[in-house]
Coordinates of C-alpha atoms and ligand atoms in Angstrom, one line a residue:
X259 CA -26.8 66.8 -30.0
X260 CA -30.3 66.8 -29.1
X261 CA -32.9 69.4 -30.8
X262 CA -33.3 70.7 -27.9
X263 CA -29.5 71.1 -26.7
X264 CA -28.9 72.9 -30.2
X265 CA -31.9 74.9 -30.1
X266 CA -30.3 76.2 -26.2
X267 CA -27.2 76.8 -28.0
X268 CA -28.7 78.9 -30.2
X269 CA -30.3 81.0 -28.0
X270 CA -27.5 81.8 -25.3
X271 CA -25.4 82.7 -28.5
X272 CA -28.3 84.7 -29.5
X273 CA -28.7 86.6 -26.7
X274 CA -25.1 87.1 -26.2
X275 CA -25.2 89.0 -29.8
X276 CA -28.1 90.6 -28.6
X277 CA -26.1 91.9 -25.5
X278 CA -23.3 93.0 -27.1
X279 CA -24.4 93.4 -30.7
X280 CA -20.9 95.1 -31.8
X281 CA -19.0 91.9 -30.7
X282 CA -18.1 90.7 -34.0
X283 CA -16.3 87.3 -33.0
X284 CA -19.6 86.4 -31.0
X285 CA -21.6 87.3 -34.3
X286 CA -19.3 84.7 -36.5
X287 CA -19.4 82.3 -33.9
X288 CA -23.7 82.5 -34.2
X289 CA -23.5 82.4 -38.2
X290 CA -21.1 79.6 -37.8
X291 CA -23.3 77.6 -35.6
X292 CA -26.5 78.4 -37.7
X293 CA -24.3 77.0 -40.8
X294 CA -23.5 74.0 -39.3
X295 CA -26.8 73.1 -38.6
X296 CA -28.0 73.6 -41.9
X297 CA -30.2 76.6 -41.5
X298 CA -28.2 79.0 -43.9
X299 CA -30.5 81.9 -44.7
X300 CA -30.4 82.2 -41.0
X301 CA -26.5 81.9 -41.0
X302 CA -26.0 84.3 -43.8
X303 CA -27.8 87.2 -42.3
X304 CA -25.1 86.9 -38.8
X305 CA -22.2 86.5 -41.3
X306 CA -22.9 89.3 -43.5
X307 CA -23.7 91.2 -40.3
X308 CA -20.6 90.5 -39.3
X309 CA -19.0 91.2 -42.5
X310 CA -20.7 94.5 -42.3
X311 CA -18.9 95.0 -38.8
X312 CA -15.6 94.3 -39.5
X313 CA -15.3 93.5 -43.7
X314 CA -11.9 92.1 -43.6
X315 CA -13.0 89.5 -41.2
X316 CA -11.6 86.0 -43.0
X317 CA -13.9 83.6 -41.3
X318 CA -16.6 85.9 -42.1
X319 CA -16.3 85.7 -45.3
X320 CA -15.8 82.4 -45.7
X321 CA -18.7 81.2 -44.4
X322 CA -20.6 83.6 -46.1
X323 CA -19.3 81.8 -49.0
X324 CA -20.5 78.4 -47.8
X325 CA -23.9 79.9 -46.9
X326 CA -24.4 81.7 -50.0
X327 CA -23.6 78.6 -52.5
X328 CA -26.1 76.8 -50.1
X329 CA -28.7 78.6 -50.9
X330 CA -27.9 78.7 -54.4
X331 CA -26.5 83.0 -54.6
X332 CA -23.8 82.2 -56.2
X333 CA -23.0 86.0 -56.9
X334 CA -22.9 86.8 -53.7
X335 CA -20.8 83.4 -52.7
X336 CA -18.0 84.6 -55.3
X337 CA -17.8 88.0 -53.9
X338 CA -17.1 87.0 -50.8
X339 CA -15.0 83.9 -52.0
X340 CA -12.8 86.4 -54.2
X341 CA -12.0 88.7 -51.4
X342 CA -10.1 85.8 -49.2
X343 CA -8.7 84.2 -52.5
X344 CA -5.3 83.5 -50.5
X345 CA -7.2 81.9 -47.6
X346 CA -9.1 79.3 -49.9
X347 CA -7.9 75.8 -50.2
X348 CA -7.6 74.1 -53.6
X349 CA -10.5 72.4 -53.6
X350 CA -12.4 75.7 -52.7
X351 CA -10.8 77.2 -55.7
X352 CA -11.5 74.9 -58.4
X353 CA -15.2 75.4 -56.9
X354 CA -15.1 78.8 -57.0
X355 CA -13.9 79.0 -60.7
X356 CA -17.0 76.6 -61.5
X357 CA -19.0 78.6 -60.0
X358 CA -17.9 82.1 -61.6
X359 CA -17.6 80.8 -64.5
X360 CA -21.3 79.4 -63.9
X361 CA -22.5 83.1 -63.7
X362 CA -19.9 84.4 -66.5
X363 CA -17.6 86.1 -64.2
X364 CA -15.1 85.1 -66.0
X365 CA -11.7 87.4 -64.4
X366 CA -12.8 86.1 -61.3
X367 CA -12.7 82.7 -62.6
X368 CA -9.4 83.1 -63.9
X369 CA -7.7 84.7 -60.7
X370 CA -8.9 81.5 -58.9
X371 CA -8.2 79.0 -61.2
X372 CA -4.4 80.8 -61.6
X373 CA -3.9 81.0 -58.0
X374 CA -5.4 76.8 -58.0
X375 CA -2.3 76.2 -60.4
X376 CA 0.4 78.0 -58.5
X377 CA -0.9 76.4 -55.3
X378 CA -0.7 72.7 -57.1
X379 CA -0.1 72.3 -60.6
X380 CA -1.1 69.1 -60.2
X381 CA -4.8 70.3 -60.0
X382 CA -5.3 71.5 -63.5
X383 CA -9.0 70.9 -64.5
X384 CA -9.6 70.5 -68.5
X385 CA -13.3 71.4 -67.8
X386 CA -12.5 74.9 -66.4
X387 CA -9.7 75.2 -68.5
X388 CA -12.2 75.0 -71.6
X389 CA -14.9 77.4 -69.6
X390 CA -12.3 80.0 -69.8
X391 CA -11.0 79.6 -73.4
X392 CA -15.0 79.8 -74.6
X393 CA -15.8 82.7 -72.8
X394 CA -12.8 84.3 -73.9
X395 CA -14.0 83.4 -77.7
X396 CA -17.5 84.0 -77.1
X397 CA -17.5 87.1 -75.0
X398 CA -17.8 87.0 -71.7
X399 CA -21.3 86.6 -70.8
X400 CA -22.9 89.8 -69.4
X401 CA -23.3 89.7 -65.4
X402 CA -26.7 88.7 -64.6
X403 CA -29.0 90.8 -63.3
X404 CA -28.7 91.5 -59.5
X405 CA -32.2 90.9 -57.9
X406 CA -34.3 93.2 -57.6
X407 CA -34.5 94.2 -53.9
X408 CA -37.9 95.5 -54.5
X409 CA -41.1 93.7 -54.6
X410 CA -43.7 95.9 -55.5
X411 CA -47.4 95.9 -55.5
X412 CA -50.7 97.0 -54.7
X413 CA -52.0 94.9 -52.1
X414 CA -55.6 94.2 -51.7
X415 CA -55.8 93.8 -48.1
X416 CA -56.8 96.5 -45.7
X417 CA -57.1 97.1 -42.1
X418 CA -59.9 95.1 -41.7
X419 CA -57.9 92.2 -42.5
X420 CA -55.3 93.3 -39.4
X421 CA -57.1 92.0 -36.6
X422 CA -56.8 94.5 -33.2
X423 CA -54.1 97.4 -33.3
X424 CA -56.7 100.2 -32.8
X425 CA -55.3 102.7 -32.1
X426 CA -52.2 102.1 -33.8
X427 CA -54.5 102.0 -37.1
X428 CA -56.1 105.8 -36.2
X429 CA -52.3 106.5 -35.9
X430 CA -51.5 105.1 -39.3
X431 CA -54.5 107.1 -41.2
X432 CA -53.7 110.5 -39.7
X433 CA -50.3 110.0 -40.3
X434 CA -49.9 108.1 -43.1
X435 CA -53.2 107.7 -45.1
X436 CA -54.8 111.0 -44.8
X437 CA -51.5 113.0 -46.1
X438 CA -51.1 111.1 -49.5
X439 CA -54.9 111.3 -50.0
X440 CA -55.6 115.1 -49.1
X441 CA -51.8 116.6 -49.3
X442 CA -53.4 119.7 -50.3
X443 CA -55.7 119.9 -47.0
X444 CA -52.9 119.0 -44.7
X445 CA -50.8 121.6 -46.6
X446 CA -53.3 124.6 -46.0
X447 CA -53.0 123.5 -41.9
X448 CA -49.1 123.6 -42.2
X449 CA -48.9 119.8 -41.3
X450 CA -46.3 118.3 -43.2
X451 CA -46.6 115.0 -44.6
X452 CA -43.2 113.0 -44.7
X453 CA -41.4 111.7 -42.2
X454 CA -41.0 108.0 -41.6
X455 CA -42.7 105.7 -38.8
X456 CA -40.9 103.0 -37.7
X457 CA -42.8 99.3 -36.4
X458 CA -41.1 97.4 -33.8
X459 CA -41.8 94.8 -31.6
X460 CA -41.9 90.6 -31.2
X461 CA -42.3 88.8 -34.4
X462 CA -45.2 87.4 -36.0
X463 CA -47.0 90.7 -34.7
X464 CA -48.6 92.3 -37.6
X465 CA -45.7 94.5 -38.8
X466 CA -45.6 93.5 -42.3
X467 CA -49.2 92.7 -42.9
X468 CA -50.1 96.3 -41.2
X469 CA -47.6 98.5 -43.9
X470 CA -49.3 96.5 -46.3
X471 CA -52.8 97.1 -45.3
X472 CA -51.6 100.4 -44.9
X473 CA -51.0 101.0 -48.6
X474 CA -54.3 98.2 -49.2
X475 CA -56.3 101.2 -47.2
X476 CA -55.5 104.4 -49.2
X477 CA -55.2 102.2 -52.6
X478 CA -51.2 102.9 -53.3
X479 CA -48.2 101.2 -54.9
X480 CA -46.6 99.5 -51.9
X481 CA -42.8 98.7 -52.2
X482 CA -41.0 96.2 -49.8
X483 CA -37.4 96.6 -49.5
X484 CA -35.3 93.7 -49.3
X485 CA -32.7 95.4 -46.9
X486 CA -30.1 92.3 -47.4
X487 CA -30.1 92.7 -51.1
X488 CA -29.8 96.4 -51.2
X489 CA -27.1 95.8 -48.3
X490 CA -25.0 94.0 -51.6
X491 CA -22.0 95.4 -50.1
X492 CA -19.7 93.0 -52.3
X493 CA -20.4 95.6 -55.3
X494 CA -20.0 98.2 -52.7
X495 CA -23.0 99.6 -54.9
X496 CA -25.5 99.6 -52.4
X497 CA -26.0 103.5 -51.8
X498 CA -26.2 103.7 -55.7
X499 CA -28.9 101.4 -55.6
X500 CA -31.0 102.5 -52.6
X501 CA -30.2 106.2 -54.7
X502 CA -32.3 104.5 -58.0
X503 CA -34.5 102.7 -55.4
X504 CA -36.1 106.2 -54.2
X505 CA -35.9 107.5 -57.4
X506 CA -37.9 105.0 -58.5
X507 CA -41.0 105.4 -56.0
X508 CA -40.6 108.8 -56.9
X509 CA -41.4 108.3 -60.5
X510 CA -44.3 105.8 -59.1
X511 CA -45.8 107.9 -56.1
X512 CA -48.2 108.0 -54.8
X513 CA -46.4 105.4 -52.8
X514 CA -45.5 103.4 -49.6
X515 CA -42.0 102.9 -49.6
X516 CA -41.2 99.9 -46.9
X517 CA -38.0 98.8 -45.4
X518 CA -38.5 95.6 -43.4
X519 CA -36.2 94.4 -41.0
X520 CA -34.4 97.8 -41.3
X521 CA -31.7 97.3 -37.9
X522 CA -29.7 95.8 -40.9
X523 CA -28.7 98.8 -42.4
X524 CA -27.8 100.3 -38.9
X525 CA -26.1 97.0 -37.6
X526 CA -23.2 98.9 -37.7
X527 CA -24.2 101.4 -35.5
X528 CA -20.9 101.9 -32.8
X529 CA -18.2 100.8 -34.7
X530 CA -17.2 101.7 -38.5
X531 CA -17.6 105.1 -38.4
X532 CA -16.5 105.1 -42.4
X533 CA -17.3 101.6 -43.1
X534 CA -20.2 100.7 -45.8
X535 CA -22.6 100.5 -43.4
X536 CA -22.4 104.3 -42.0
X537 CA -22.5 104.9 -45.6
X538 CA -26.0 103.0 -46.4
X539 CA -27.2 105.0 -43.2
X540 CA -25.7 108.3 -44.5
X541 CA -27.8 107.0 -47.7
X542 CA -30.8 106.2 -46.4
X543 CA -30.4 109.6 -44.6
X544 CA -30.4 112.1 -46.9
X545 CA -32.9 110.3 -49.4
X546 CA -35.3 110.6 -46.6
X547 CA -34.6 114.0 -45.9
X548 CA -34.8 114.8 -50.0
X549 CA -38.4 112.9 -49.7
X550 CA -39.1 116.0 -47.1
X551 CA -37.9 118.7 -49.0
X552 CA -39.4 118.1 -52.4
X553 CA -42.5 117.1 -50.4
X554 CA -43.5 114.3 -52.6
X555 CA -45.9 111.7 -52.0
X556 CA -43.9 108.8 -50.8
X557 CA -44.4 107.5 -47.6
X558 CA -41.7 105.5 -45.2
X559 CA -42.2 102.9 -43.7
X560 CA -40.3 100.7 -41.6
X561 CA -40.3 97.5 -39.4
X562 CA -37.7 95.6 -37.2
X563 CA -37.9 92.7 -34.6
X564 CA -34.5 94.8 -33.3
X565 CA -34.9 98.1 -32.3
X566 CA -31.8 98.3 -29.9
X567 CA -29.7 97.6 -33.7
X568 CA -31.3 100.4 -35.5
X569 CA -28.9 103.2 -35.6
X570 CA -30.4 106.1 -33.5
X571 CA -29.4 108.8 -36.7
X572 CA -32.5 107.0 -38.1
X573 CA -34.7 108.1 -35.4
X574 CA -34.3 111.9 -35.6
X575 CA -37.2 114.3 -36.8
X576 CA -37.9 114.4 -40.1
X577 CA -36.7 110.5 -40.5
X578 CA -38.2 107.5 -38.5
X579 CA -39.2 110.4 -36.1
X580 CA -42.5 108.1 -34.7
X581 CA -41.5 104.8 -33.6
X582 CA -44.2 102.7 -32.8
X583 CA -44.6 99.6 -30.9
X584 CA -46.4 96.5 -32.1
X585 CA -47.4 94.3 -29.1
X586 CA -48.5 91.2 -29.0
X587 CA -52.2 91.3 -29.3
X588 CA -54.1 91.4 -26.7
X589 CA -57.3 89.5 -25.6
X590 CA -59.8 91.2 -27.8
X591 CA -57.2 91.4 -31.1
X592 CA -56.6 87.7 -30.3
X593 CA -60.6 86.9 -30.5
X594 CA -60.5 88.9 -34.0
X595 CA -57.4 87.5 -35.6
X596 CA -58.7 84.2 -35.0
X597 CA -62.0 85.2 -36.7
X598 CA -60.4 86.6 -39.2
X599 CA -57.9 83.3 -39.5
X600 CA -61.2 81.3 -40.0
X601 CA -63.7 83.0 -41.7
X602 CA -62.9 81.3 -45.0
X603 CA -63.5 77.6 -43.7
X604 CA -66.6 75.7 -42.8
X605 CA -66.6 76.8 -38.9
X606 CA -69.7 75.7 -36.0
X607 CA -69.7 75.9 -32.6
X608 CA -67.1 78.4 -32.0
X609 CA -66.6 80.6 -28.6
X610 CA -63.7 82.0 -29.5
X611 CA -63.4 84.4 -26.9
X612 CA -62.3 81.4 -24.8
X613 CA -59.7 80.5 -27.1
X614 CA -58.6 84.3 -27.1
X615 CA -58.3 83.9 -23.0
X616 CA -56.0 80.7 -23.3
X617 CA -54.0 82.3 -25.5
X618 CA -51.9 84.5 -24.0
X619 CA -48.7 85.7 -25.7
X620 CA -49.4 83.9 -29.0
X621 CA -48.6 86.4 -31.7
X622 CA -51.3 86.9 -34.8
X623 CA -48.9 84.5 -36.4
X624 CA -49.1 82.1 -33.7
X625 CA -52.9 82.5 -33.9
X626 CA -53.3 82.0 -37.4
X627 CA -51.4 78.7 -37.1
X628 CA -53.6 77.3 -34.6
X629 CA -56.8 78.0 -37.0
X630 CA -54.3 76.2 -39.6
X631 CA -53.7 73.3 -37.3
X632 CA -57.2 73.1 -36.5
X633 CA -58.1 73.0 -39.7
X634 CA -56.3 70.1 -40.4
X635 CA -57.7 68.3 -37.9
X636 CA -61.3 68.6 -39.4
X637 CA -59.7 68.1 -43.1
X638 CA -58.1 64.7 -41.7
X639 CA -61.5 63.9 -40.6
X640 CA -63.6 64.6 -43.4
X641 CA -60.8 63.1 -45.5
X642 CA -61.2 60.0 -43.6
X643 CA -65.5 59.7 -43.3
X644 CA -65.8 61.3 -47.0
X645 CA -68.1 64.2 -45.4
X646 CA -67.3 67.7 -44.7
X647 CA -67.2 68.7 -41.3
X648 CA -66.8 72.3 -39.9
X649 CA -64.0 73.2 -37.7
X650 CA -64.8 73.5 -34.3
X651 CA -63.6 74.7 -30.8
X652 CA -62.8 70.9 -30.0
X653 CA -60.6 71.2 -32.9
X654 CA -58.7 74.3 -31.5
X655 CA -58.3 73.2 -28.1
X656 CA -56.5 70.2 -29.4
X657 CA -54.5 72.4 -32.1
X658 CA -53.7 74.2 -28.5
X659 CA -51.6 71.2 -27.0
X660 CA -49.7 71.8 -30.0
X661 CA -48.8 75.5 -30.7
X662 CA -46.5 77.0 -28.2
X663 CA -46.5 80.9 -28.4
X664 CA -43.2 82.4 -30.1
X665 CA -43.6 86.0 -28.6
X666 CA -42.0 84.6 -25.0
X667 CA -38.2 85.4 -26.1
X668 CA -38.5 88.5 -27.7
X669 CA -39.8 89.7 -24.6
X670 CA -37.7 88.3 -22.2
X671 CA -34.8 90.2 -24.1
X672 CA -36.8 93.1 -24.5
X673 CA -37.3 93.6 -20.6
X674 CA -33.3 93.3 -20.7
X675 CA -33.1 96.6 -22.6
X676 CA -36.2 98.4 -20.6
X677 CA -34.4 97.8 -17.4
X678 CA -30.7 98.1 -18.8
X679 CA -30.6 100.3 -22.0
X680 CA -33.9 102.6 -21.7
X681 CA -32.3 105.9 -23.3
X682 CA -34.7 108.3 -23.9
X683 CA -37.7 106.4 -23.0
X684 CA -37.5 104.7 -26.3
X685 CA -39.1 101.5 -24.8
X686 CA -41.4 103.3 -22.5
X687 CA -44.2 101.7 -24.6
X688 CA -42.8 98.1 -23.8
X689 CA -42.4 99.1 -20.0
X690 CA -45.7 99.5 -19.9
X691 CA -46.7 96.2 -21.6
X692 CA -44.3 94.2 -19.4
X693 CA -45.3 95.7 -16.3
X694 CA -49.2 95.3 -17.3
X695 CA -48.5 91.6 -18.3
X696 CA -46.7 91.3 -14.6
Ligands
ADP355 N1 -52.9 91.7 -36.1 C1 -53.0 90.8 -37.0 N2 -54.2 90.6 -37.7 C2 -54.3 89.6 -38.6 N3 -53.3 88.7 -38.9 C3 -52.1 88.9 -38.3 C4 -51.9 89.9 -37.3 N4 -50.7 89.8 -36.9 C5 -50.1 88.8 -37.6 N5 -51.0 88.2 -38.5 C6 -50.7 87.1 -39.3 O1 -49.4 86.6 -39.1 C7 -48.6 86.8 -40.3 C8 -47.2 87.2 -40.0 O2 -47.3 88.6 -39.5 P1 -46.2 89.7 -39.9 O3 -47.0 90.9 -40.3 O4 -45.3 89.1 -41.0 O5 -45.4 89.8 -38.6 P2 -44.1 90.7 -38.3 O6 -43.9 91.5 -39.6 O7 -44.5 91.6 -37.2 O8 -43.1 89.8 -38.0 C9 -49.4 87.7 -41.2 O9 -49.1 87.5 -42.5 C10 -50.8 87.5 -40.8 O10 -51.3 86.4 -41.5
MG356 MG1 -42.2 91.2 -40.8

């Protein structure tokens, strides 16, 4: 198939899920598409989804397998391998003994290598065979660590580095800043710091780079959450974990605390009412509302590309009770980004308020990707003559014939859910946007 074939089939399989994000088959048949095409991280983020949905799903699992030894997490490969062990054909199983044996899981290796031989005895493998007899005289080896699904650090950026997002900065300081650097002032007014605010809105928007300007501004730890690793419901440890991840920034506050692409956790939302992902929400839950009561100085934040996934428990007071969108910026913010995109290159001749008006919909990442491709062009150049040359407007208006803007979809299938699924006025905000952009 063509790129651009594939790349259609993508997206009317995408928005389908999007539609009808509880349709599970739809979800597998998206991760199974994504597989075959090679992009597994992609793939593995549906299928665990899915997983997460319905957890005795076969094909599900399966490929989350195949996706998982692709990209090399071969923990998370023999979890899901081990729970459809009957389904698995023998060359599978051999592979999957390797590979447990590989990360000295050694039972596991044995209950596939056993059920290999009583599928076909004609399969025996010396090489596993000897595996298991050394880790049986050695010890097994002690499981590796599971990654940490933290990253933590103090990031040196601040919100002069975010380029637009006004008032959504002002926002950020009285809510966010101010508390964890006067508690005591905000205290003696009866405003009550906690409570989580949640970012949504198109990719490549600023989401990530604001939370961590956020924590750059008031000068505190800043801890991203990996959501998929915590998610690690093969152990079915991940409340436990997202338990020690809170203790943690408690031992470590002041701190931001950050989930990203939090409508994981709630991708469950409908169905499942017991299944492990109402129990990472029940989780998440009360270690937000603890973070309330004892009052400490850890702040929430979170960000999602997927609002209409995040479960609505998350939304009540006390939780993600502000949800915020992040548009796409606007003229001004676009003139800024791209200032702030090149002001560590050689740069003349600039009017970068025109490029800011031919750049409609282009997201700060979009932006920051045309000062990159411009770049290059005056690189190539200087590479070529062996004298620098600054970048120039002529250099973004041809980096323009080749950066397309990657806000358009998000916003087509966010109109969807303003006209079809505004409860509440949640997307009031994007109403507004859509209807000013006509
Ligand atoms: N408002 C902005 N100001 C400056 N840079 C931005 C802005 N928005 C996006 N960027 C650039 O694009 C990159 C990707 O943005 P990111 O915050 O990861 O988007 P999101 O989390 O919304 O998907 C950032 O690392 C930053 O370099
Ligand atoms: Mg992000």
């Amino acid at each position: 198939m063509a790129d651009r074939a594939v790349s259609d089939a993508f997206r009317a399989l995408r928005e389908a899920v999007a539609l009808s994000p509880t349709n599970v088959p739809l979800r597998v048949a998206l991760g199974r598409a994504l597989l075959d095409a090679g992009r597994h991280a992609d793939a593995l983020v549906e299928l665990k989804a899915a997983v997460l949905q319905d957890p005795a799903r076969e094909d599900a699992l399966l490929a989350v397998g195949e996706a998982a030894f692709a990209l090399g997490r071969d923990g998370e490969g023999v979890e899901a391998w081990m729970r459809v062990l009957a389904g698995l054909e023998p060359a599978s199983l051999a592979d999957l003994a390797r590979r447990a044996l590989k990360i000295g899981r050694r039972p596991d290796a044995q209950a596939a290598y056993d059920r290999l031989l009583g599928l076909d005895p004609t399969m025996r493998d010396l090489g596993i065979e000897r595996s298991l007899r050394f880790a049986v005289v050695s010890g097994a080896e002690p499981e590796p660590e599971a990654p940490e699904p933290v990253v933590r650090s103090r990031p040196s950026i601040t919100f002069d580095d975010v380029g637009g997002l006004q008032a959504l900065k002002e926002r950020l300081r009285m809510d966010i800043i101010l508390p964890l650097q006067k508690p005591d002032l905000f205290k003696a007014y009866g405003k009550k710091p906690g409570g989580g605010v949640l970012l949504y809105g198109p990719p490549g928007c600023g989401k990530t780079h604001l939370a961590r300007a956020a924590a750059g501004e008031c000068g505190v730890n800043f801890q991203a959450v990996e959501i998929q690793s915590v998610l690690d419901m093969w152990l079915g440890e991940s409340e436990k974990r997202l338990h020690q991840l809170f203790e943690k920034a408690r031992d470590e506050a002041p701190t931001i605390l950050f989930f990203d692409e939090i409508e994981a956790i709630g991708a469950a939302r409908h169905q499942l009412k017991h299944g492990p992902g109402r129990r990472m929400v029940n989780q998440l839950l009360a270690e937000m509302d603890g973070v309330n009561a004892q009052n400490e100085s850890i702040l929430v934040l979170g960000a999602t590309n997927a609002p209409w996934d995040v479960d609505p428990a998350l939304r009540r007071p006390g939780r993600f009770d502000r949800v915020v969108f992040v548009p796409p910026p606007d003229v001004a913010a676009r003139e800024a980004i791209l200032a702030i995109s090149l002001r560590e290159r050689p740069v003349a001749d600039l009017d970068l308020a025109l490029i800011a008006r031919r750049t409609p919909r282009f997201s700060g990442a979009d932006l920051r990707h045309l000062a990159e491709v411009a770049s290059e062009r005056a690189l190539t150049d200087a590479l070529r003559t062996g004298a620098m040359r600054p970048v120039t407007n002529t250099d973004l208006l041809a980096a323009l014939e080749r950066v397309r803007p990657t806000t358009v979809e998000w916003l087509e299938t966010a109109r969807r859910y303003v006209t079809y699924a505004n409860q509440a006025g949640l997307y009031d905000d994007v109403s507004r946007y859509l209807q000013a952009m006509g």
